[in-house]
Coordinates of C-alpha atoms in Angstrom, one line a residue:
X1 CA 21.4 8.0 -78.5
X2 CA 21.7 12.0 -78.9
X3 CA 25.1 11.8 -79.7
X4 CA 24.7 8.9 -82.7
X5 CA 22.3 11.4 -83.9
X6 CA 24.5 14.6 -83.6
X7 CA 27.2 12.4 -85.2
X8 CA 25.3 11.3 -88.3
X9 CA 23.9 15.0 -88.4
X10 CA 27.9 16.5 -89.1
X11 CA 28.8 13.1 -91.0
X12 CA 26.0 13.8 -93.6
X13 CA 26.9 17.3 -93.6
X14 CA 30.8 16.8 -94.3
X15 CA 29.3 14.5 -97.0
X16 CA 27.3 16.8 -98.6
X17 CA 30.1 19.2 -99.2
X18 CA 32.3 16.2 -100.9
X19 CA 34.7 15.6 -97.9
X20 CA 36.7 12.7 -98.1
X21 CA 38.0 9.6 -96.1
X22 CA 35.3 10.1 -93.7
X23 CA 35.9 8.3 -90.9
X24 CA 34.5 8.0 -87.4
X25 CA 35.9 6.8 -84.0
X26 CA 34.6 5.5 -81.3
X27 CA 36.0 7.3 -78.1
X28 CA 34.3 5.9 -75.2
X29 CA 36.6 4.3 -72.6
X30 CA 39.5 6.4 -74.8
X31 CA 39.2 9.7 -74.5
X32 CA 37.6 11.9 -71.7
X33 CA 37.2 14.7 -74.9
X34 CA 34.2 13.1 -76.2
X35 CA 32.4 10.5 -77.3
X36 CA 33.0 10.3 -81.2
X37 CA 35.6 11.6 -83.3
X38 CA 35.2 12.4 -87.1
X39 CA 37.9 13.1 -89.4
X40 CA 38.1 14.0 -92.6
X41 CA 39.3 15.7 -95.4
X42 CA 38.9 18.7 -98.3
X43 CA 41.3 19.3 -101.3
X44 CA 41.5 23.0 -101.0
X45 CA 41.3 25.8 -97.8
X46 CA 37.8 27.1 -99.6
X47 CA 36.5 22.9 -99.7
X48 CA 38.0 23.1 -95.7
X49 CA 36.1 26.0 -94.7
X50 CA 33.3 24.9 -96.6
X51 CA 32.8 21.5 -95.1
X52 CA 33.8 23.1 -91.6
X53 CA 30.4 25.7 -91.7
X54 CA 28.4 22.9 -93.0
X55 CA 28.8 20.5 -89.7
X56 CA 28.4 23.7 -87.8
X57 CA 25.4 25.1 -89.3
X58 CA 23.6 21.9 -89.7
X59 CA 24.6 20.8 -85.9
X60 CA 23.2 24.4 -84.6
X61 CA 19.8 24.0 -86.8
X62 CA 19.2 20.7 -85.2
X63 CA 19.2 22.3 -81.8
X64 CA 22.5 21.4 -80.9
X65 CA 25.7 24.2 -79.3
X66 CA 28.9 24.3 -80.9
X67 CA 31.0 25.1 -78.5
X68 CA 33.7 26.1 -80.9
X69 CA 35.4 25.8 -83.6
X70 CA 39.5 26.7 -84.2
X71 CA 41.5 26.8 -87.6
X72 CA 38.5 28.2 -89.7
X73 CA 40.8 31.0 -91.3
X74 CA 43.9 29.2 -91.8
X75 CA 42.0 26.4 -93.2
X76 CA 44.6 23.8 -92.6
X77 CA 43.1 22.1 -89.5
X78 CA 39.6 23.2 -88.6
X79 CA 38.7 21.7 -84.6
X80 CA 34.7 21.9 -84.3
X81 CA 34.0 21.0 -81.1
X82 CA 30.3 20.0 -80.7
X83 CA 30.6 18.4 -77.1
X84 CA 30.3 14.9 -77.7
X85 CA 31.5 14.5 -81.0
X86 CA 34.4 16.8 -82.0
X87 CA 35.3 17.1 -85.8
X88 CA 38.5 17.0 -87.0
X89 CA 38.7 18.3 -90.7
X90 CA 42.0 18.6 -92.2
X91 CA 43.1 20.0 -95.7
X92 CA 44.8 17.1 -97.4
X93 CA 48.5 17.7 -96.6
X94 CA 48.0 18.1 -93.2
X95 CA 45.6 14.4 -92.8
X96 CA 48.5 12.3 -93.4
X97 CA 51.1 14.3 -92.0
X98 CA 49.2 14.3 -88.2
X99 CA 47.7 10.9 -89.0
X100 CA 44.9 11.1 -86.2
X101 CA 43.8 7.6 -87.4
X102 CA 46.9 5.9 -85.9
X103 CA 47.3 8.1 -83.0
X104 CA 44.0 6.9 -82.1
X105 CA 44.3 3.9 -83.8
X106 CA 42.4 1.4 -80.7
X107 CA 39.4 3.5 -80.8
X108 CA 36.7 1.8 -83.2
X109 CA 35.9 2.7 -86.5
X110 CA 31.7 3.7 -86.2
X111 CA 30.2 2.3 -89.4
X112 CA 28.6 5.3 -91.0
X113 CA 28.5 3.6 -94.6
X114 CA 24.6 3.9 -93.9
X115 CA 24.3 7.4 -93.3
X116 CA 26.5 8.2 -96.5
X117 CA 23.9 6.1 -98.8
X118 CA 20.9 7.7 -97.5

């Protein structure tokens, strides 16, 4: 139950700095890296970085550790590794050209319509 609520905690806050395609995934029974996966997307390194310090900043004031996060400066693929839910947010080229989505394409999609609406 902690981790649905870390996950709509960074979800909301990759929302409320306008990142798109937000998707989630489940990874239990997939991956041993955690339990959820969010990516998503900015249209600019500033919109990347931006989106990236959100999630972190709203994931620490909740009370939860980010254990760390990779890519800030080059903005191109920022890694923020919250334990059970890592965040994968990409600038817009780089989505489509490492297409996580169908790498991990048998993981389920976590409907998190709901949380964007709220």
């Amino acid at each position: 139950m902690e981790n649905q609520q870390l996950l709509k905690i960074a979800v909301k806050a990759a929302d409320d700095k306008r990142a798109e395609d937000i998707l989630a995934l489940d990874m239990n029974g997939i991956s041993l890296i955690a339990d959820y996966f969010i990516i998503c997307h900015g249209n600019s390194d500033k919109q990347v970085q931006a989106i990236a310090r959100e999630m972190k900043e709203k994931a620490q004031e909740n009370g939860y550790d980010v254990k760390r996060m990779e890519g800030f400066d080059e903005a191109r693929w920022v890694l923020i590794d919250l334990g059970d839910v890592v965040a994968h947010v990409f600038h817009r080229d780089e989505r489509s050209y490492y297409n996580l989505e169908r790498l991990w394409g048998d993981a389920p999609h976590v409907d998190i319509h709901s949380e964007l609406n709220s």
